[in-house]
Short mmCIF file of C-alpha atoms and ligand atoms in Angstrom, two decimals:
data_model
loop_
_atom_site.label_atom_id
_atom_site.label_comp_id
_atom_site.label_asym_id
_atom_site.label_seq_id
_atom_site.Cartn_x
_atom_site.Cartn_y
_atom_site.Cartn_z
CA MET Q 945 0.00 0.00 0.00
CA ALA Q 946 2.57 2.58 1.17
CA ARG Q 947 5.02 1.55 -1.55
CA ALA Q 948 2.44 1.89 -4.30
CA LEU Q 949 1.43 5.37 -3.10
CA ALA Q 950 4.95 6.62 -2.36
CA GLY Q 951 5.74 6.96 -6.08
CA SER Q 952 3.35 9.89 -6.41
CA HIS Q 953 2.69 11.05 -2.83
CA ASP Q 954 4.54 12.00 0.31
CA VAL Q 955 3.83 8.95 2.52
CA SER Q 956 4.59 8.30 6.20
CA VAL Q 957 4.10 4.86 7.79
CA PHE Q 958 3.56 4.46 11.54
CA GLU Q 959 4.22 1.00 12.99
CA LYS Q 960 3.78 0.21 16.66
CA SER Q 961 6.26 -2.72 16.69
CA ARG Q 962 10.03 -2.51 16.53
CA GLY Q 963 10.05 -4.04 13.05
CA VAL Q 964 7.83 -4.14 10.00
CA GLY Q 965 5.97 -7.24 8.76
CA GLY Q 966 3.11 -7.54 11.26
CA ARG Q 967 1.73 -11.08 11.20
CA MET Q 968 4.33 -12.06 8.56
CA ALA Q 969 7.03 -12.10 11.18
CA THR Q 970 10.16 -13.96 12.27
CA ARG Q 971 11.30 -14.27 15.87
CA ARG Q 972 14.81 -15.29 16.92
CA ALA Q 973 15.88 -17.04 20.14
CA GLY Q 974 19.62 -17.72 20.22
CA ALA Q 975 20.40 -19.93 17.22
CA PHE Q 976 16.71 -20.68 16.60
CA GLU Q 977 14.44 -18.88 14.13
CA PHE Q 978 10.66 -19.08 14.06
CA ASP Q 979 8.14 -17.70 11.56
CA HIS Q 980 5.54 -17.52 14.30
CA GLY Q 981 2.74 -15.96 12.24
CA ALA Q 982 2.06 -16.70 8.56
CA GLN Q 983 3.71 -19.98 7.57
CA PHE Q 984 3.70 -19.66 3.79
CA PHE Q 985 1.50 -17.95 1.22
CA THR Q 986 0.04 -18.71 -2.15
CA ALA Q 987 -0.56 -16.47 -5.16
CA ARG Q 988 -3.79 -17.36 -6.94
CA THR Q 989 -4.36 -14.08 -8.78
CA ARG Q 990 -2.37 -12.75 -11.71
CA ALA Q 991 -2.02 -9.36 -9.98
CA PHE Q 992 -0.39 -10.90 -6.88
CA ARG Q 993 1.91 -13.11 -8.98
CA ALA Q 994 3.07 -10.04 -10.93
CA TYR Q 995 3.62 -8.14 -7.68
CA LEU Q 996 5.73 -10.96 -6.21
CA GLN Q 997 7.90 -11.57 -9.28
CA PRO Q 998 10.60 -8.95 -8.47
CA LEU Q 999 10.83 -10.34 -4.92
CA ILE Q 1000 11.21 -13.87 -6.29
CA ASP Q 1001 13.82 -12.70 -8.80
CA SER Q 1002 15.84 -11.01 -6.04
CA GLY Q 1003 15.66 -14.06 -3.73
CA VAL Q 1004 13.55 -12.38 -1.02
CA ILE Q 1005 10.84 -15.00 -1.66
CA ALA Q 1006 11.34 -18.69 -2.42
CA ASP Q 1007 9.16 -21.75 -2.99
CA TRP Q 1008 9.11 -24.06 0.06
CA GLN Q 1009 8.86 -27.55 -1.41
CA ALA Q 1010 8.03 -29.22 1.87
CA ALA Q 1011 7.14 -32.85 2.51
CA PHE Q 1012 3.54 -32.22 3.55
CA VAL Q 1013 1.26 -34.51 5.57
CA GLU Q 1014 -2.25 -34.37 6.92
CA MET Q 1015 -2.66 -35.94 10.37
CA ARG Q 1016 -5.85 -37.35 11.82
CA ARG Q 1017 -5.96 -38.75 15.35
CA GLY Q 1018 -2.18 -39.17 15.42
CA ASN Q 1019 -2.00 -40.98 12.07
CA ILE Q 1020 -0.77 -39.68 8.73
CA ALA Q 1021 -3.91 -39.59 6.56
CA ALA Q 1022 -2.36 -38.11 3.41
CA ASN Q 1023 1.01 -36.96 2.17
CA ARG Q 1024 2.53 -35.22 -0.84
CA ARG Q 1025 5.52 -33.12 -1.83
CA TRP Q 1026 4.67 -29.43 -2.27
CA GLY Q 1027 5.81 -27.86 -5.51
CA GLU Q 1028 4.09 -30.32 -7.82
CA ASP Q 1029 0.92 -28.21 -7.93
CA TYR Q 1030 1.55 -24.55 -7.02
CA PRO Q 1031 4.25 -22.64 -5.11
CA HIS Q 1032 4.12 -22.28 -1.33
CA TYR Q 1033 6.06 -19.04 -0.90
CA VAL Q 1034 8.12 -18.02 2.13
CA GLY Q 1035 10.37 -15.05 2.85
CA VAL Q 1036 14.13 -15.72 2.87
CA PRO Q 1037 15.93 -15.98 5.26
CA GLY Q 1038 12.74 -15.44 7.32
CA MET Q 1039 9.16 -14.40 6.72
CA SER Q 1040 10.00 -10.88 7.96
CA ALA Q 1041 12.33 -10.41 4.95
CA VAL Q 1042 9.28 -9.64 2.80
CA GLY Q 1043 8.13 -6.71 4.94
CA LYS Q 1044 11.70 -5.42 5.21
CA ALA Q 1045 12.15 -5.45 1.42
CA LEU Q 1046 8.81 -3.71 0.85
CA ALA Q 1047 9.58 -1.05 3.48
CA SER Q 1048 13.05 -0.21 2.23
CA GLY Q 1049 13.34 3.41 1.14
CA LEU Q 1050 10.02 4.38 2.73
CA ASN Q 1051 9.58 6.82 5.60
CA VAL Q 1052 8.70 4.30 8.35
CA CYS Q 1053 8.41 5.37 12.00
CA LEU Q 1054 8.88 2.22 14.11
CA ASN Q 1055 7.89 1.83 17.78
CA THR Q 1056 5.14 4.36 17.11
CA THR Q 1057 1.55 3.53 18.03
CA VAL Q 1058 -1.06 5.78 16.49
CA GLY Q 1059 -3.37 6.48 19.42
CA SER Q 1060 -5.92 8.80 17.82
CA LEU Q 1061 -7.06 10.52 14.63
CA THR Q 1062 -8.74 13.89 14.91
CA ARG Q 1063 -10.03 16.21 12.20
CA HIS Q 1064 -8.56 19.72 12.11
CA GLY Q 1065 -10.00 21.73 9.23
CA GLU Q 1066 -8.99 19.91 6.04
CA LEU Q 1067 -6.35 17.78 7.76
CA TRP Q 1068 -6.11 14.69 9.97
CA ARG Q 1069 -4.07 15.12 13.10
CA LEU Q 1070 -2.38 11.90 14.30
CA SER Q 1071 -1.28 11.52 17.91
CA ASP Q 1072 0.54 8.70 19.65
CA ASP Q 1073 -0.57 6.73 22.72
CA ASP Q 1074 0.56 9.55 25.03
CA GLY Q 1075 -1.23 12.22 23.02
CA ALA Q 1076 1.97 13.57 21.44
CA LEU Q 1077 1.50 14.92 17.91
CA LEU Q 1078 2.81 12.63 15.16
CA GLY Q 1079 1.90 14.90 12.28
CA GLU Q 1080 -0.88 16.33 10.10
CA PHE Q 1081 -1.91 14.66 6.86
CA ASP Q 1082 -4.47 15.26 4.13
CA TRP Q 1083 -5.23 11.52 3.69
CA VAL Q 1084 -5.12 8.68 6.24
CA VAL Q 1085 -5.20 4.96 5.35
CA VAL Q 1086 -5.58 2.59 8.33
CA THR Q 1087 -4.20 -0.97 7.79
CA ALA Q 1088 -4.29 -2.48 11.31
CA PRO Q 1089 -6.33 -5.62 12.20
CA ALA Q 1090 -10.08 -5.04 12.58
CA ALA Q 1091 -10.23 -4.44 16.35
CA GLN Q 1092 -7.22 -2.11 16.30
CA SER Q 1093 -8.64 -0.25 13.28
CA ALA Q 1094 -11.94 0.00 15.17
CA ASN Q 1095 -10.22 1.77 18.08
CA LEU Q 1096 -8.74 4.35 15.73
CA LEU Q 1097 -11.78 4.81 13.54
CA ALA Q 1098 -14.42 4.85 16.32
CA PRO Q 1099 -15.04 8.60 16.10
CA THR Q 1100 -15.08 8.64 12.28
CA VAL Q 1101 -17.51 7.89 9.47
CA LEU Q 1102 -15.79 4.54 8.82
CA ALA Q 1103 -16.49 3.09 12.29
CA ALA Q 1104 -19.21 0.75 10.98
CA SER Q 1105 -16.82 -0.94 8.52
CA THR Q 1106 -14.59 -2.35 11.29
CA ARG Q 1107 -16.97 -4.76 13.06
CA THR Q 1108 -15.34 -7.94 11.72
CA GLU Q 1109 -14.60 -10.70 14.28
CA MET Q 1110 -11.03 -12.01 14.12
CA HIS Q 1111 -9.91 -15.31 15.67
CA ALA Q 1112 -7.00 -15.80 18.05
CA CYS Q 1113 -4.13 -18.29 17.71
CA PHE Q 1114 -1.28 -19.42 19.96
CA ALA Q 1115 2.11 -20.25 18.43
CA LEU Q 1116 4.31 -22.73 20.30
CA LEU Q 1117 7.96 -22.26 19.34
CA LEU Q 1118 10.29 -25.22 19.93
CA GLY Q 1119 14.06 -25.32 19.30
CA PHE Q 1120 16.08 -28.56 19.46
CA ASP Q 1121 19.80 -29.19 19.86
CA GLU Q 1122 19.64 -32.27 17.62
CA PRO Q 1123 17.80 -32.89 14.30
CA LEU Q 1124 14.42 -34.60 14.80
CA ASN Q 1125 14.51 -36.66 11.59
CA LEU Q 1126 10.76 -36.42 11.07
CA PRO Q 1127 9.36 -37.88 7.83
CA TRP Q 1128 7.52 -34.57 7.12
CA GLN Q 1129 8.25 -30.85 7.19
CA ALA Q 1130 4.73 -29.39 7.26
CA ALA Q 1131 1.73 -31.02 8.92
CA LEU Q 1132 -1.92 -30.02 8.85
CA VAL Q 1133 -3.45 -31.48 12.00
CA ARG Q 1134 -7.14 -32.44 12.32
CA ASP Q 1135 -9.16 -33.40 15.42
CA ALA Q 1136 -6.83 -31.82 18.01
CA ASP Q 1137 -6.27 -28.51 19.80
CA ILE Q 1138 -3.43 -27.83 17.36
CA SER Q 1139 -3.96 -27.28 13.63
CA TRP Q 1140 -0.43 -27.03 12.28
CA ILE Q 1141 3.20 -28.08 12.85
CA SER Q 1142 6.07 -26.96 10.63
CA VAL Q 1143 9.76 -27.72 10.72
CA ASN Q 1144 10.64 -24.07 10.35
CA SER Q 1145 14.30 -24.87 9.81
CA SER Q 1146 13.40 -26.83 6.65
CA LYS Q 1147 12.30 -23.67 4.84
CA PRO Q 1148 14.72 -22.27 2.24
CA GLY Q 1149 17.66 -20.24 3.57
CA ARG Q 1150 17.09 -20.96 7.29
CA SER Q 1151 19.84 -21.58 9.84
CA ALA Q 1152 20.72 -25.19 10.62
CA ALA Q 1153 19.31 -25.16 14.18
CA THR Q 1154 16.18 -27.37 14.27
CA SER Q 1155 13.06 -25.32 14.98
CA LEU Q 1156 9.36 -26.23 15.06
CA VAL Q 1157 6.37 -23.89 14.91
CA VAL Q 1158 3.09 -25.26 16.25
CA HIS Q 1159 -0.23 -23.39 15.92
CA SER Q 1160 -3.24 -23.98 18.11
CA THR Q 1161 -6.64 -24.12 16.48
CA ASN Q 1162 -8.45 -20.79 16.41
CA ALA Q 1163 -11.28 -22.35 18.45
CA TRP Q 1164 -8.95 -23.44 21.26
CA ALA Q 1165 -7.19 -20.05 21.30
CA ASN Q 1166 -10.49 -18.13 21.31
CA ALA Q 1167 -11.55 -20.12 24.38
CA HIS Q 1168 -8.18 -19.78 26.20
CA ILE Q 1169 -6.96 -16.36 25.08
CA GLU Q 1170 -6.65 -15.01 28.65
CA ASP Q 1171 -4.91 -18.14 30.06
CA ASP Q 1172 -1.36 -17.58 31.27
CA THR Q 1173 1.24 -18.51 28.67
CA GLU Q 1174 2.88 -21.20 30.83
CA THR Q 1175 -0.43 -23.11 31.08
CA VAL Q 1176 -0.89 -22.73 27.33
CA ARG Q 1177 2.69 -23.87 26.66
CA GLN Q 1178 2.33 -27.01 28.74
CA HIS Q 1179 -0.98 -27.92 27.12
CA LEU Q 1180 0.31 -27.42 23.56
CA CYS Q 1181 3.52 -29.38 24.33
CA GLY Q 1182 1.37 -32.29 25.51
CA VAL Q 1183 -0.73 -32.18 22.34
CA VAL Q 1184 2.35 -32.12 20.06
CA ASN Q 1185 3.69 -35.14 21.87
CA ALA Q 1186 0.40 -37.03 21.58
CA VAL Q 1187 -0.28 -36.10 17.96
CA ALA Q 1188 3.18 -36.18 16.38
CA GLY Q 1189 5.35 -38.08 18.84
CA VAL Q 1190 7.65 -35.07 19.26
CA ASP Q 1191 9.23 -34.89 22.72
CA ALA Q 1192 8.48 -31.21 23.31
CA ALA Q 1193 9.71 -31.48 26.91
CA GLY Q 1194 13.19 -32.19 25.52
CA ALA Q 1195 13.33 -28.93 23.55
CA ALA Q 1196 16.25 -26.58 24.22
CA HIS Q 1197 13.92 -23.64 23.57
CA SER Q 1198 10.19 -23.57 24.26
CA SER Q 1199 7.98 -20.48 24.27
CA VAL Q 1200 4.51 -19.30 23.33
CA HIS Q 1201 3.33 -16.30 21.34
CA ARG Q 1202 -0.26 -15.11 21.73
CA TRP Q 1203 -1.85 -13.77 18.53
CA ARG Q 1204 -4.99 -12.01 19.71
CA TYR Q 1205 -6.05 -11.09 16.15
CA ALA Q 1206 -4.69 -13.84 13.92
CA ASN Q 1207 -7.18 -14.89 11.28
CA VAL Q 1208 -10.56 -14.15 9.87
CA ASP Q 1209 -13.08 -16.35 8.06
CA ARG Q 1210 -13.80 -15.64 4.40
CA GLN Q 1211 -15.77 -12.39 4.16
CA ARG Q 1212 -18.35 -11.30 1.63
CA GLY Q 1213 -18.58 -7.64 0.70
CA ASP Q 1214 -16.29 -4.76 -0.16
CA SER Q 1215 -12.54 -5.32 0.02
CA PHE Q 1216 -11.88 -1.92 1.66
CA ALA Q 1217 -13.78 1.10 2.98
CA ILE Q 1218 -13.28 4.72 2.01
CA ASN Q 1219 -14.79 8.12 2.64
CA PRO Q 1220 -13.46 10.45 -0.11
CA GLN Q 1221 -15.00 13.58 1.45
CA GLN Q 1222 -13.09 13.02 4.69
CA LYS Q 1223 -10.05 11.58 2.88
CA LEU Q 1224 -10.04 8.48 5.06
CA ALA Q 1225 -9.73 4.79 4.11
CA VAL Q 1226 -9.18 1.41 5.75
CA CYS Q 1227 -8.02 -1.91 4.28
CA GLY Q 1228 -6.57 -5.24 5.42
CA ASP Q 1229 -6.86 -9.00 5.03
CA TRP Q 1230 -9.93 -8.97 7.30
CA PHE Q 1231 -12.04 -7.46 4.52
CA VAL Q 1232 -11.40 -10.61 2.48
CA ARG Q 1233 -9.90 -13.60 4.32
CA GLY Q 1234 -7.05 -14.32 6.76
CA ARG Q 1235 -4.38 -14.74 4.11
CA VAL Q 1236 -1.35 -12.79 2.93
CA GLU Q 1237 -2.81 -12.66 -0.57
CA ALA Q 1238 -6.03 -11.22 0.88
CA ALA Q 1239 -4.03 -8.40 2.53
CA PHE Q 1240 -2.54 -7.66 -0.91
CA SER Q 1241 -5.91 -7.84 -2.69
CA SER Q 1242 -7.52 -5.46 -0.22
CA ALA Q 1243 -4.66 -2.95 -0.42
CA ASN Q 1244 -4.36 -3.28 -4.20
CA ALA Q 1245 -8.05 -2.59 -4.72
CA LEU Q 1246 -7.78 0.48 -2.51
CA VAL Q 1247 -4.65 1.72 -4.33
CA GLU Q 1248 -6.48 1.43 -7.67
CA HIS Q 1249 -9.45 3.31 -6.23
CA LEU Q 1250 -7.21 6.03 -4.75
CA GLY Q 1251 -5.49 6.38 -8.12
CA ARG Q 1252 -8.81 7.63 -9.48
CA GLU Q 1253 -9.53 9.69 -6.35
CA ILE Q 1254 -6.34 11.64 -5.56
C1 FAD L 266 -0.65 -17.52 13.50
C2 FAD L 266 -0.93 -17.04 12.12
C3 FAD L 266 -0.81 -17.91 11.04
C4 FAD L 266 -1.06 -17.47 9.74
N1 FAD L 266 -0.85 -18.31 8.69
C5 FAD L 266 -0.98 -17.87 7.43
C6 FAD L 266 -0.59 -18.68 6.34
O1 FAD L 266 -0.05 -19.77 6.52
N2 FAD L 266 -0.79 -18.20 5.09
C7 FAD L 266 -1.32 -16.96 4.86
O2 FAD L 266 -1.46 -16.55 3.69
N3 FAD L 266 -1.65 -16.14 5.89
C8 FAD L 266 -1.49 -16.58 7.17
N4 FAD L 266 -1.80 -15.75 8.21
C9 FAD L 266 -2.44 -14.46 7.94
C10 FAD L 266 -1.45 -13.41 7.45
O3 FAD L 266 -0.39 -13.31 8.35
C11 FAD L 266 -2.18 -12.08 7.35
O4 FAD L 266 -3.28 -12.23 6.47
C12 FAD L 266 -1.33 -10.93 6.80
O5 FAD L 266 -0.03 -10.96 7.32
C13 FAD L 266 -2.04 -9.63 7.14
O6 FAD L 266 -1.27 -8.54 6.74
P1 FAD L 266 -1.76 -7.07 7.08
O7 FAD L 266 -0.69 -6.15 6.60
O8 FAD L 266 -3.14 -6.86 6.55
O9 FAD L 266 -1.91 -7.00 8.67
P2 FAD L 266 -0.80 -7.13 9.80
O10 FAD L 266 0.29 -8.04 9.37
O11 FAD L 266 -1.54 -7.48 11.05
O12 FAD L 266 -0.18 -5.68 9.92
C14 FAD L 266 -0.81 -4.65 10.67
C15 FAD L 266 0.27 -3.84 11.36
O13 FAD L 266 -0.35 -2.74 12.02
C16 FAD L 266 0.37 -2.50 13.21
N5 FAD L 266 -0.52 -1.72 14.08
C17 FAD L 266 -1.70 -2.12 14.65
N6 FAD L 266 -2.24 -1.10 15.33
C18 FAD L 266 -1.42 -0.04 15.20
C19 FAD L 266 -1.45 1.30 15.68
N7 FAD L 266 -2.47 1.78 16.43
N8 FAD L 266 -0.41 2.14 15.35
C20 FAD L 266 0.62 1.68 14.59
N9 FAD L 266 0.70 0.41 14.11
C21 FAD L 266 -0.31 -0.44 14.41
C22 FAD L 266 0.71 -3.89 13.73
O14 FAD L 266 1.80 -3.84 14.63
C23 FAD L 266 1.03 -4.62 12.42
O15 FAD L 266 2.42 -4.58 12.14
C24 FAD L 266 -1.50 -16.14 9.52
C25 FAD L 266 -1.59 -15.25 10.60
C26 FAD L 266 -1.30 -15.69 11.88
C27 FAD L 266 -1.33 -14.71 13.02
#
């Protein structure tokens, strides 16, 4: 979004975290690396494939040709090698490489939470969490998850567009001193409190240290979102052991990340919201579906609309 607009406009990006990438993120713990949010992404539309091509050409994105299995009640119900049908893209050397590449050369203010938007004459005044002025802008585009966008847009004409429910997810991050020699690298898990296990270190360009990323189901996370992380960690370790026979208790690194706003079911309706009179817009995956491509589609549709508007 920002990159597309920066060619013809003076754009500032405010990001509350210490790095860009959002839910397409990589976390490091000693020698271990974990893509604890999005695991891989697909490109179904021609527009997204064209957008990705320069990143593929420059090696920022690669096709993860994982040995994939589907597990049901602890048994492998299906298996195949990815790459035979369509690419399963990942950032290299971590998922966060994609956000970093897209942000390069842009005016990005990290560690900066936008706390409020207020209208002053023809301009929007942005303030941080403490009320300090961040700047005045003629247009504002909000790209945070639905609930966080709702906080910002509550006093504006776009408040009604942000009522989408997002699901939570816990990520269990396990690092091992020795290779696990599993017969798979990516596992979709059915009938358990976890939905996914990946051997993160099997993705292209990763460090040698063996790392696993485990995701809870959205349903389990929604029901346990306020539990303390140690209780969650112990529960998820037990499930990994039962489902996949991985001795999580023997991991050299074991931690949990709580994603309060992780995913969203497929939505029907507009892929962004805009009020041209007030020069205010909002977009994000949650207008479409909880997928990286959906985040692109939403932003791309808004960029095309803005191209006719400003
Ligand atoms: C556990 C998990 C697994 C997933 N797995 C997959 C997958 O395998 N494949 C797939 O395609 N997708 C997956 N997704 C979804 C995918 O990550 C998202 O669809 C995509 O990353 C959304 O991008 P976005 O830019 O719209 O939002 P985000 O990545 O959420 O970016 C929003 C940014 O806004 C910032 N922000 C929020 N509020 C403020 C504020 N007030 N001020 C300043 N900054 C703020 C946040 O810090 C964040 O960086 C997964 C997500 C999660 C969490």
